[in-house]
Coordinates of C-alpha atoms in Angstrom, one line a residue:
X4 CA -18.5 -2.0 28.8
X5 CA -19.7 0.2 25.9
X6 CA -17.5 2.3 23.8
X7 CA -17.8 6.1 24.3
X8 CA -18.5 7.1 20.7
X9 CA -17.7 10.9 21.1
X10 CA -14.2 10.1 22.4
X11 CA -13.4 7.2 20.1
X12 CA -15.1 8.7 17.1
X13 CA -12.5 11.5 17.1
X14 CA -9.7 9.1 17.2
X15 CA -10.7 6.7 14.5
X16 CA -12.5 9.1 12.2
X17 CA -10.9 11.5 9.7
X18 CA -11.9 14.9 8.3
X19 CA -11.1 14.8 4.6
X20 CA -11.1 18.7 4.6
X21 CA -8.0 18.5 6.8
X22 CA -6.1 16.1 4.6
X23 CA -3.2 17.7 2.6
X24 CA -2.9 17.3 -1.1
X25 CA 0.1 15.4 -2.6
X26 CA 1.6 18.8 -3.6
X27 CA 1.3 20.1 -0.1
X28 CA 3.0 17.0 1.3
X29 CA 5.9 17.2 -1.2
X30 CA 6.4 20.9 -0.4
X31 CA 6.4 20.2 3.4
X32 CA 8.9 17.3 3.1
X33 CA 11.2 19.4 1.0
X34 CA 11.0 22.4 3.3
X35 CA 13.5 22.8 6.1
X36 CA 12.8 23.4 9.8
X37 CA 14.0 26.9 9.9
X38 CA 15.1 29.3 7.3
X39 CA 18.9 28.9 6.7
X40 CA 19.0 25.3 7.9
X41 CA 19.8 22.4 5.5
X42 CA 17.9 19.5 7.1
X43 CA 14.5 18.9 5.4
X44 CA 11.5 17.4 7.1
X45 CA 11.9 14.3 4.9
X46 CA 15.1 13.4 6.9
X47 CA 12.8 12.5 9.8
X48 CA 11.2 9.7 7.8
X49 CA 14.6 7.9 7.6
X50 CA 14.3 7.2 11.4
X51 CA 10.7 6.0 11.0
X52 CA 11.8 3.8 8.0
X53 CA 14.5 2.2 10.2
X54 CA 11.8 1.4 12.9
X55 CA 9.5 -0.2 10.3
X56 CA 12.3 -2.3 8.7
X57 CA 13.5 -3.3 12.2
X58 CA 10.0 -4.4 13.1
X59 CA 9.6 -6.4 9.9
X60 CA 13.0 -8.1 10.4
X61 CA 12.0 -8.9 14.0
X62 CA 8.7 -10.4 13.0
X63 CA 10.4 -12.5 10.3
X64 CA 13.0 -13.8 12.7
X65 CA 10.4 -14.4 15.4
X66 CA 8.4 -16.6 13.0
X67 CA 11.6 -18.6 12.0
X68 CA 13.1 -19.2 15.4
X69 CA 11.5 -17.4 18.4
X70 CA 13.9 -19.1 20.9
X71 CA 16.9 -17.3 19.5
X72 CA 15.6 -13.7 20.0
X73 CA 17.2 -11.4 22.6
X74 CA 14.9 -10.6 25.5
X75 CA 15.6 -6.8 25.2
X76 CA 14.8 -6.9 21.5
X77 CA 11.5 -8.8 22.2
X78 CA 10.7 -6.2 24.9
X79 CA 11.5 -3.2 22.6
X80 CA 9.5 -4.5 19.6
X81 CA 6.7 -5.8 21.8
X82 CA 6.1 -2.4 23.3
X83 CA 6.6 -0.6 20.0
X84 CA 4.0 -2.9 18.4
X85 CA 1.5 -2.1 21.0
X86 CA 1.8 1.7 20.5
X87 CA 0.2 1.5 17.0
X88 CA 3.0 3.9 15.9
X89 CA 4.1 1.3 13.4

């Protein structure tokens, strides 16, 4: 089966004109969701960081002793790993 380039080209390519500068990213992460709120966008990265660290820990433990891992944990990280989110 051949790959449909118009569909996959959009997914795997990037338009450099749309990429924000470092200053734009810093300003966005420091900004809050709505005026008057105290939670900046950067707080959302804390949850992502927990997922990344959890996945790294899981992979390390899996390499050391795969028989001791919990089934639910294997299922969670197995699905998460296939999402390409991490």
